[in-house]
Each structure stands twice: as structure tokens, then as C-alpha cells.
């Protein structure tokens, strides 16, 4: 079963307004886009790229109808993508989930590897942020001291 929980920076669950329940017949692609925060184009792409775990239902007229499980899965895909997981990794994960029980160790290994990548990128970002904070401190100090005009600027001498 898919489960998505929102967590604050402290790790505690935050109360969040619950969207209206997804009707049994599903929702339109426009409503699915609104509920998941991705475009209808992205939803179609996820389907074509093999990122969905089950076929998206269709009306008799061929229009897509997304069920609650589809929406939850799309949110998982977008979070994996937002954290830098390549499409091929998401596809691999989707294939493992769609295959059902018996491959949990492979799923765990995939998630642990991705977590390690995210932590490495986060550490790099934190180092870069330290440099930005240092530069901000220099500019604030120079502006407060009234000597900002003396700061180095990469200008060719004439």
C-alpha cells in the first residue's frame, strides 16, 4: 500500500487540509494535474515513459481517469524526480513495485542508493551555501562601514 506523509523540518507530522476524496470513477487529467501539482503533459509523459505502476483507467471515450492510488504514485514519482533520481531509476522502481511482492530487497537497495546520492548533493549544497553566506556577510559589513565601493569587482583595467 502507498503511504505519503508530510513532515516538518523537525520530523513531526503537520496537519494539512485534506483534499476531497477521489471518486470511485476517478478524476480527469486536469483534476489529477491540480491535485498532484504537475502538468497534464507531465502526467501523459509519466505514462509513456513507463513510470506508472498500473495502467491508467480510461472512459468509454478514451479519456484518462486517475484513481487515488494513481495520484499517490505520481506524487512519489515527482518527489523522486525532484530529488534528482533519473527517469531510468524511477522506471526501475516502478517496475519493481508493479511486479509485486518478492523484490523488497531490490527496492530497498534502490532507495538507499538514491538516499546516499541526495545526502551527497545536500552536503555539496550546504558547502555552497556557506560561501554565499560569507559573501553576504562581506557585503553587509562593507555597506555598514561605508566602504562598499572598495570591494573587488571583476572589471578589466582600462
mmCIF file with all atom_site columns, C-alpha atoms in Angstrom:
data_model
loop_
_atom_site.group_PDB
_atom_site.id
_atom_site.type_symbol
_atom_site.label_atom_id
_atom_site.label_alt_id
_atom_site.label_comp_id
_atom_site.label_asym_id
_atom_site.label_entity_id
_atom_site.label_seq_id
_atom_site.pdbx_PDB_ins_code
_atom_site.Cartn_x
_atom_site.Cartn_y
_atom_site.Cartn_z
_atom_site.occupancy
_atom_site.B_iso_or_equiv
_atom_site.pdbx_formal_charge
_atom_site.auth_seq_id
_atom_site.auth_comp_id
_atom_site.auth_asym_id
_atom_site.auth_atom_id
_atom_site.pdbx_PDB_model_num
ATOM 1   C CA . UNK A 1 1   ? 0.000   0.000   0.000   1.00 0.00 ? 1   UNK A CA 1
ATOM 2   C CA . UNK A 1 2   ? 1.254   3.503   -0.787  1.00 0.00 ? 2   UNK A CA 1
ATOM 3   C CA . UNK A 1 3   ? 1.543   5.978   2.022   1.00 0.00 ? 3   UNK A CA 1
ATOM 4   C CA . UNK A 1 4   ? 2.572   9.605   1.791   1.00 0.00 ? 4   UNK A CA 1
ATOM 5   C CA . UNK A 1 5   ? 3.113   11.664  4.941   1.00 0.00 ? 5   UNK A CA 1
ATOM 6   C CA . UNK A 1 6   ? 4.082   15.311  5.140   1.00 0.00 ? 6   UNK A CA 1
ATOM 7   C CA . UNK A 1 7   ? 6.828   16.073  7.676   1.00 0.00 ? 7   UNK A CA 1
ATOM 8   C CA . UNK A 1 8   ? 8.107   19.330  9.048   1.00 0.00 ? 8   UNK A CA 1
ATOM 9   C CA . UNK A 1 9   ? 11.788  20.120  9.458   1.00 0.00 ? 9   UNK A CA 1
ATOM 10  C CA . UNK A 1 10  ? 11.567  18.638  12.965  1.00 0.00 ? 10  UNK A CA 1
ATOM 11  C CA . UNK A 1 11  ? 10.205  15.385  11.592  1.00 0.00 ? 11  UNK A CA 1
ATOM 12  C CA . UNK A 1 12  ? 6.783   15.769  13.180  1.00 0.00 ? 12  UNK A CA 1
ATOM 13  C CA . UNK A 1 13  ? 3.711   15.279  11.041  1.00 0.00 ? 13  UNK A CA 1
ATOM 14  C CA . UNK A 1 14  ? 1.965   18.524  10.199  1.00 0.00 ? 14  UNK A CA 1
ATOM 15  C CA . UNK A 1 15  ? -1.795  18.803  9.951   1.00 0.00 ? 15  UNK A CA 1
ATOM 16  C CA . UNK A 1 16  ? -2.766  19.516  6.371   1.00 0.00 ? 16  UNK A CA 1
ATOM 17  C CA . UNK A 1 17  ? -6.139  20.205  4.807   1.00 0.00 ? 17  UNK A CA 1
ATOM 18  C CA . UNK A 1 18  ? -7.263  17.002  3.166   1.00 0.00 ? 18  UNK A CA 1
ATOM 19  C CA . UNK A 1 19  ? -8.309  17.278  -0.467  1.00 0.00 ? 19  UNK A CA 1
ATOM 20  C CA . UNK A 1 20  ? -11.711 15.932  -1.376  1.00 0.00 ? 20  UNK A CA 1
ATOM 21  C CA . UNK A 1 21  ? -11.738 12.171  -1.712  1.00 0.00 ? 21  UNK A CA 1
ATOM 22  C CA . UNK A 1 22  ? -11.127 10.802  -5.165  1.00 0.00 ? 22  UNK A CA 1
ATOM 23  C CA . UNK A 1 23  ? -14.422 9.440   -6.510  1.00 0.00 ? 23  UNK A CA 1
ATOM 24  C CA . UNK A 1 24  ? -14.550 5.719   -7.326  1.00 0.00 ? 24  UNK A CA 1
ATOM 25  C CA . UNK A 1 25  ? -14.697 6.521   -11.047 1.00 0.00 ? 25  UNK A CA 1
ATOM 26  C CA . UNK A 1 26  ? -11.520 8.580   -10.734 1.00 0.00 ? 26  UNK A CA 1
ATOM 27  C CA . UNK A 1 27  ? -10.727 12.143  -11.736 1.00 0.00 ? 27  UNK A CA 1
ATOM 28  C CA . UNK A 1 28  ? -9.915  13.790  -15.039 1.00 0.00 ? 28  UNK A CA 1
ATOM 29  C CA . UNK A 1 29  ? -6.379  14.506  -16.140 1.00 0.00 ? 29  UNK A CA 1
ATOM 30  C CA . UNK A 1 30  ? -6.929  18.207  -15.369 1.00 0.00 ? 30  UNK A CA 1
ATOM 31  C CA . UNK A 1 31  ? -8.052  17.395  -11.821 1.00 0.00 ? 31  UNK A CA 1
ATOM 32  C CA . UNK A 1 32  ? -5.188  14.921  -11.404 1.00 0.00 ? 32  UNK A CA 1
ATOM 33  C CA . UNK A 1 33  ? -2.774  17.646  -12.501 1.00 0.00 ? 33  UNK A CA 1
ATOM 34  C CA . UNK A 1 34  ? -4.270  20.078  -9.997  1.00 0.00 ? 34  UNK A CA 1
ATOM 35  C CA . UNK A 1 35  ? -4.135  17.567  -7.149  1.00 0.00 ? 35  UNK A CA 1
ATOM 36  C CA . UNK A 1 36  ? -0.566  16.422  -7.817  1.00 0.00 ? 36  UNK A CA 1
ATOM 37  C CA . UNK A 1 37  ? 0.949   19.751  -8.834  1.00 0.00 ? 37  UNK A CA 1
ATOM 38  C CA . UNK A 1 38  ? 2.234   18.521  -12.183 1.00 0.00 ? 38  UNK A CA 1
ATOM 39  C CA . UNK A 1 39  ? 1.000   19.393  -15.643 1.00 0.00 ? 39  UNK A CA 1
ATOM 40  C CA . UNK A 1 40  ? -1.265  17.218  -17.754 1.00 0.00 ? 40  UNK A CA 1
ATOM 41  C CA . UNK A 1 41  ? 1.671   16.942  -20.162 1.00 0.00 ? 41  UNK A CA 1
ATOM 42  C CA . UNK A 1 42  ? 3.832   15.505  -17.351 1.00 0.00 ? 42  UNK A CA 1
ATOM 43  C CA . UNK A 1 43  ? 1.114   13.013  -16.432 1.00 0.00 ? 43  UNK A CA 1
ATOM 44  C CA . UNK A 1 44  ? 0.987   11.787  -20.031 1.00 0.00 ? 44  UNK A CA 1
ATOM 45  C CA . UNK A 1 45  ? 4.792   11.644  -20.137 1.00 0.00 ? 45  UNK A CA 1
ATOM 46  C CA . UNK A 1 46  ? 4.957   9.562   -16.937 1.00 0.00 ? 46  UNK A CA 1
ATOM 47  C CA . UNK A 1 47  ? 2.571   7.090   -18.536 1.00 0.00 ? 47  UNK A CA 1
ATOM 48  C CA . UNK A 1 48  ? 4.510   6.915   -21.832 1.00 0.00 ? 48  UNK A CA 1
ATOM 49  C CA . UNK A 1 49  ? 7.859   6.627   -20.018 1.00 0.00 ? 49  UNK A CA 1
ATOM 50  C CA . UNK A 1 50  ? 6.703   3.581   -18.056 1.00 0.00 ? 50  UNK A CA 1
ATOM 51  C CA . UNK A 1 51  ? 6.720   5.311   -14.692 1.00 0.00 ? 51  UNK A CA 1
ATOM 52  C CA . UNK A 1 52  ? 3.220   4.281   -13.628 1.00 0.00 ? 52  UNK A CA 1
ATOM 53  C CA . UNK A 1 53  ? 2.660   1.068   -11.706 1.00 0.00 ? 53  UNK A CA 1
ATOM 54  C CA . UNK A 1 54  ? -0.668  0.164   -13.294 1.00 0.00 ? 54  UNK A CA 1
ATOM 55  C CA . UNK A 1 55  ? -2.500  1.213   -16.439 1.00 0.00 ? 55  UNK A CA 1
ATOM 56  C CA . UNK A 1 56  ? -4.437  4.440   -16.019 1.00 0.00 ? 56  UNK A CA 1
ATOM 57  C CA . UNK A 1 57  ? -8.181  3.814   -16.364 1.00 0.00 ? 57  UNK A CA 1
ATOM 58  C CA . UNK A 1 58  ? -9.995  5.211   -19.410 1.00 0.00 ? 58  UNK A CA 1
ATOM 59  C CA . UNK A 1 59  ? -13.571 6.234   -20.026 1.00 0.00 ? 59  UNK A CA 1
ATOM 60  C CA . UNK A 1 60  ? -15.523 4.678   -22.878 1.00 0.00 ? 60  UNK A CA 1
ATOM 61  C CA . UNK A 1 61  ? -14.464 7.764   -24.850 1.00 0.00 ? 61  UNK A CA 1
ATOM 62  C CA . UNK A 1 62  ? -10.780 7.066   -24.154 1.00 0.00 ? 62  UNK A CA 1
ATOM 63  C CA . UNK A 1 63  ? -10.228 9.862   -21.632 1.00 0.00 ? 63  UNK A CA 1
ATOM 64  C CA . UNK A 1 64  ? -7.895  9.151   -18.736 1.00 0.00 ? 64  UNK A CA 1
ATOM 65  C CA . UNK A 1 65  ? -9.371  8.699   -15.254 1.00 0.00 ? 65  UNK A CA 1
ATOM 66  C CA . UNK A 1 66  ? -6.955  8.746   -12.336 1.00 0.00 ? 66  UNK A CA 1
ATOM 67  C CA . UNK A 1 67  ? -7.692  6.818   -9.157  1.00 0.00 ? 67  UNK A CA 1
ATOM 68  C CA . UNK A 1 68  ? -6.373  7.694   -5.708  1.00 0.00 ? 68  UNK A CA 1
ATOM 69  C CA . UNK A 1 69  ? -3.573  5.130   -5.973  1.00 0.00 ? 69  UNK A CA 1
ATOM 70  C CA . UNK A 1 70  ? -2.510  6.720   -9.288  1.00 0.00 ? 70  UNK A CA 1
ATOM 71  C CA . UNK A 1 71  ? -2.344  10.161  -7.669  1.00 0.00 ? 71  UNK A CA 1
ATOM 72  C CA . UNK A 1 72  ? -0.331  8.870   -4.710  1.00 0.00 ? 72  UNK A CA 1
ATOM 73  C CA . UNK A 1 73  ? 2.098   7.157   -7.058  1.00 0.00 ? 73  UNK A CA 1
ATOM 74  C CA . UNK A 1 74  ? 2.503   10.317  -9.155  1.00 0.00 ? 74  UNK A CA 1
ATOM 75  C CA . UNK A 1 75  ? 3.405   12.250  -6.001  1.00 0.00 ? 75  UNK A CA 1
ATOM 76  C CA . UNK A 1 76  ? 6.059   9.637   -5.196  1.00 0.00 ? 76  UNK A CA 1
ATOM 77  C CA . UNK A 1 77  ? 7.459   9.917   -8.733  1.00 0.00 ? 77  UNK A CA 1
ATOM 78  C CA . UNK A 1 78  ? 7.592   13.718  -8.575  1.00 0.00 ? 78  UNK A CA 1
ATOM 79  C CA . UNK A 1 79  ? 9.383   13.634  -5.215  1.00 0.00 ? 79  UNK A CA 1
ATOM 80  C CA . UNK A 1 80  ? 11.918  11.124  -6.512  1.00 0.00 ? 80  UNK A CA 1
ATOM 81  C CA . UNK A 1 81  ? 12.438  13.270  -9.603  1.00 0.00 ? 81  UNK A CA 1
ATOM 82  C CA . UNK A 1 82  ? 12.707  16.469  -7.534  1.00 0.00 ? 82  UNK A CA 1
ATOM 83  C CA . UNK A 1 83  ? 15.478  14.842  -5.510  1.00 0.00 ? 83  UNK A CA 1
ATOM 84  C CA . UNK A 1 84  ? 17.421  14.046  -8.665  1.00 0.00 ? 84  UNK A CA 1
ATOM 85  C CA . UNK A 1 85  ? 16.514  10.427  -9.336  1.00 0.00 ? 85  UNK A CA 1
ATOM 86  C CA . UNK A 1 86  ? 16.929  9.794   -13.057 1.00 0.00 ? 86  UNK A CA 1
ATOM 87  C CA . UNK A 1 87  ? 13.897  8.682   -15.071 1.00 0.00 ? 87  UNK A CA 1
ATOM 88  C CA . UNK A 1 88  ? 15.507  5.266   -15.558 1.00 0.00 ? 88  UNK A CA 1
ATOM 89  C CA . UNK A 1 89  ? 15.742  4.881   -11.763 1.00 0.00 ? 89  UNK A CA 1
ATOM 90  C CA . UNK A 1 90  ? 12.109  5.823   -11.285 1.00 0.00 ? 90  UNK A CA 1
ATOM 91  C CA . UNK A 1 91  ? 11.162  3.408   -14.073 1.00 0.00 ? 91  UNK A CA 1
ATOM 92  C CA . UNK A 1 92  ? 13.168  0.642   -12.403 1.00 0.00 ? 92  UNK A CA 1
ATOM 93  C CA . UNK A 1 93  ? 11.458  1.360   -9.083  1.00 0.00 ? 93  UNK A CA 1
ATOM 94  C CA . UNK A 1 94  ? 8.024   1.416   -10.758 1.00 0.00 ? 94  UNK A CA 1
ATOM 95  C CA . UNK A 1 95  ? 8.732   -1.931  -12.419 1.00 0.00 ? 95  UNK A CA 1
ATOM 96  C CA . UNK A 1 96  ? 9.733   -3.452  -9.079  1.00 0.00 ? 96  UNK A CA 1
ATOM 97  C CA . UNK A 1 97  ? 6.615   -2.130  -7.344  1.00 0.00 ? 97  UNK A CA 1
ATOM 98  C CA . UNK A 1 98  ? 4.376   -3.248  -10.217 1.00 0.00 ? 98  UNK A CA 1
ATOM 99  C CA . UNK A 1 99  ? 5.902   -6.733  -10.062 1.00 0.00 ? 99  UNK A CA 1
ATOM 100 C CA . UNK A 1 100 ? 4.502   -7.121  -6.552  1.00 0.00 ? 100 UNK A CA 1
ATOM 101 C CA . UNK A 1 101 ? 5.939   -8.879  -3.504  1.00 0.00 ? 101 UNK A CA 1
ATOM 102 C CA . UNK A 1 102 ? 9.280   -10.637 -3.528  1.00 0.00 ? 102 UNK A CA 1
ATOM 103 C CA . UNK A 1 103 ? 11.623  -7.856  -4.599  1.00 0.00 ? 103 UNK A CA 1
ATOM 104 C CA . UNK A 1 104 ? 11.593  -5.700  -1.491  1.00 0.00 ? 104 UNK A CA 1
ATOM 105 C CA . UNK A 1 105 ? 15.371  -6.045  -1.014  1.00 0.00 ? 105 UNK A CA 1
ATOM 106 C CA . UNK A 1 106 ? 15.911  -4.607  -4.508  1.00 0.00 ? 106 UNK A CA 1
ATOM 107 C CA . UNK A 1 107 ? 13.534  -1.736  -3.771  1.00 0.00 ? 107 UNK A CA 1
ATOM 108 C CA . UNK A 1 108 ? 15.354  -1.037  -0.515  1.00 0.00 ? 108 UNK A CA 1
ATOM 109 C CA . UNK A 1 109 ? 18.735  -1.059  -2.259  1.00 0.00 ? 109 UNK A CA 1
ATOM 110 C CA . UNK A 1 110 ? 17.442  1.370   -4.886  1.00 0.00 ? 110 UNK A CA 1
ATOM 111 C CA . UNK A 1 111 ? 16.077  3.739   -2.224  1.00 0.00 ? 111 UNK A CA 1
ATOM 112 C CA . UNK A 1 112 ? 19.234  3.525   -0.104  1.00 0.00 ? 112 UNK A CA 1
ATOM 113 C CA . UNK A 1 113 ? 21.428  4.320   -3.112  1.00 0.00 ? 113 UNK A CA 1
ATOM 114 C CA . UNK A 1 114 ? 19.215  7.275   -4.003  1.00 0.00 ? 114 UNK A CA 1
ATOM 115 C CA . UNK A 1 115 ? 19.268  8.477   -0.399  1.00 0.00 ? 115 UNK A CA 1
ATOM 116 C CA . UNK A 1 116 ? 23.076  8.406   -0.432  1.00 0.00 ? 116 UNK A CA 1
ATOM 117 C CA . UNK A 1 117 ? 23.071  10.476  -3.648  1.00 0.00 ? 117 UNK A CA 1
ATOM 118 C CA . UNK A 1 118 ? 20.642  13.002  -2.134  1.00 0.00 ? 118 UNK A CA 1
ATOM 119 C CA . UNK A 1 119 ? 22.744  13.306  1.027   1.00 0.00 ? 119 UNK A CA 1
ATOM 120 C CA . UNK A 1 120 ? 25.889  13.915  -1.042  1.00 0.00 ? 120 UNK A CA 1
ATOM 121 C CA . UNK A 1 121 ? 24.128  16.632  -3.068  1.00 0.00 ? 121 UNK A CA 1
ATOM 122 C CA . UNK A 1 122 ? 22.762  18.145  0.125   1.00 0.00 ? 122 UNK A CA 1
ATOM 123 C CA . UNK A 1 123 ? 26.255  18.293  1.653   1.00 0.00 ? 123 UNK A CA 1
ATOM 124 C CA . UNK A 1 124 ? 27.566  19.986  -1.505  1.00 0.00 ? 124 UNK A CA 1
ATOM 125 C CA . UNK A 1 125 ? 24.694  22.471  -1.419  1.00 0.00 ? 125 UNK A CA 1
ATOM 126 C CA . UNK A 1 126 ? 25.400  23.236  2.254   1.00 0.00 ? 126 UNK A CA 1
ATOM 127 C CA . UNK A 1 127 ? 29.054  23.939  1.424   1.00 0.00 ? 127 UNK A CA 1
ATOM 128 C CA . UNK A 1 128 ? 27.988  26.249  -1.387  1.00 0.00 ? 128 UNK A CA 1
ATOM 129 C CA . UNK A 1 129 ? 25.571  27.990  0.965   1.00 0.00 ? 129 UNK A CA 1
ATOM 130 C CA . UNK A 1 130 ? 28.438  28.677  3.386   1.00 0.00 ? 130 UNK A CA 1
ATOM 131 C CA . UNK A 1 131 ? 30.260  30.565  0.619   1.00 0.00 ? 131 UNK A CA 1
ATOM 132 C CA . UNK A 1 132 ? 27.104  32.547  -0.189  1.00 0.00 ? 132 UNK A CA 1
ATOM 133 C CA . UNK A 1 133 ? 26.623  33.419  3.496   1.00 0.00 ? 133 UNK A CA 1
ATOM 134 C CA . UNK A 1 134 ? 30.272  34.528  3.668   1.00 0.00 ? 134 UNK A CA 1
ATOM 135 C CA . UNK A 1 135 ? 29.791  36.829  0.674   1.00 0.00 ? 135 UNK A CA 1
ATOM 136 C CA . UNK A 1 136 ? 26.594  38.246  2.212   1.00 0.00 ? 136 UNK A CA 1
ATOM 137 C CA . UNK A 1 137 ? 28.462  38.973  5.442   1.00 0.00 ? 137 UNK A CA 1
ATOM 138 C CA . UNK A 1 138 ? 31.193  40.793  3.499   1.00 0.00 ? 138 UNK A CA 1
ATOM 139 C CA . UNK A 1 139 ? 28.679  42.931  1.597   1.00 0.00 ? 139 UNK A CA 1
ATOM 140 C CA . UNK A 1 140 ? 26.661  43.747  4.714   1.00 0.00 ? 140 UNK A CA 1
ATOM 141 C CA . UNK A 1 141 ? 29.816  44.672  6.631   1.00 0.00 ? 141 UNK A CA 1
ATOM 142 C CA . UNK A 1 142 ? 31.172  46.817  3.802   1.00 0.00 ? 142 UNK A CA 1
ATOM 143 C CA . UNK A 1 143 ? 27.855  48.581  3.310   1.00 0.00 ? 143 UNK A CA 1
ATOM 144 C CA . UNK A 1 144 ? 27.527  49.254  7.053   1.00 0.00 ? 144 UNK A CA 1
ATOM 145 C CA . UNK A 1 145 ? 31.124  50.587  7.193   1.00 0.00 ? 145 UNK A CA 1
ATOM 146 C CA . UNK A 1 146 ? 30.518  52.788  4.151   1.00 0.00 ? 146 UNK A CA 1
ATOM 147 C CA . UNK A 1 147 ? 33.336  51.279  2.115   1.00 0.00 ? 147 UNK A CA 1
ATOM 148 C CA . UNK A 1 148 ? 31.410  49.050  -0.280  1.00 0.00 ? 148 UNK A CA 1
ATOM 149 C CA . UNK A 1 149 ? 32.979  50.875  -3.210  1.00 0.00 ? 149 UNK A CA 1
ATOM 150 C CA . UNK A 1 150 ? 36.299  49.269  -2.276  1.00 0.00 ? 150 UNK A CA 1
ATOM 151 C CA . UNK A 1 151 ? 35.013  45.738  -2.851  1.00 0.00 ? 151 UNK A CA 1
ATOM 152 C CA . UNK A 1 152 ? 36.683  43.862  -5.662  1.00 0.00 ? 152 UNK A CA 1
ATOM 153 C CA . UNK A 1 153 ? 34.772  43.710  -8.936  1.00 0.00 ? 153 UNK A CA 1
ATOM 154 C CA . UNK A 1 154 ? 35.889  41.665  -11.952 1.00 0.00 ? 154 UNK A CA 1
ATOM 155 C CA . UNK A 1 155 ? 36.387  44.628  -14.310 1.00 0.00 ? 155 UNK A CA 1
ATOM 156 C CA . UNK A 1 156 ? 39.165  44.829  -16.862 1.00 0.00 ? 156 UNK A CA 1
ATOM 157 C CA . UNK A 1 157 ? 41.507  47.794  -16.217 1.00 0.00 ? 157 UNK A CA 1
ATOM 158 C CA . UNK A 1 158 ? 41.456  50.468  -18.906 1.00 0.00 ? 158 UNK A CA 1
#
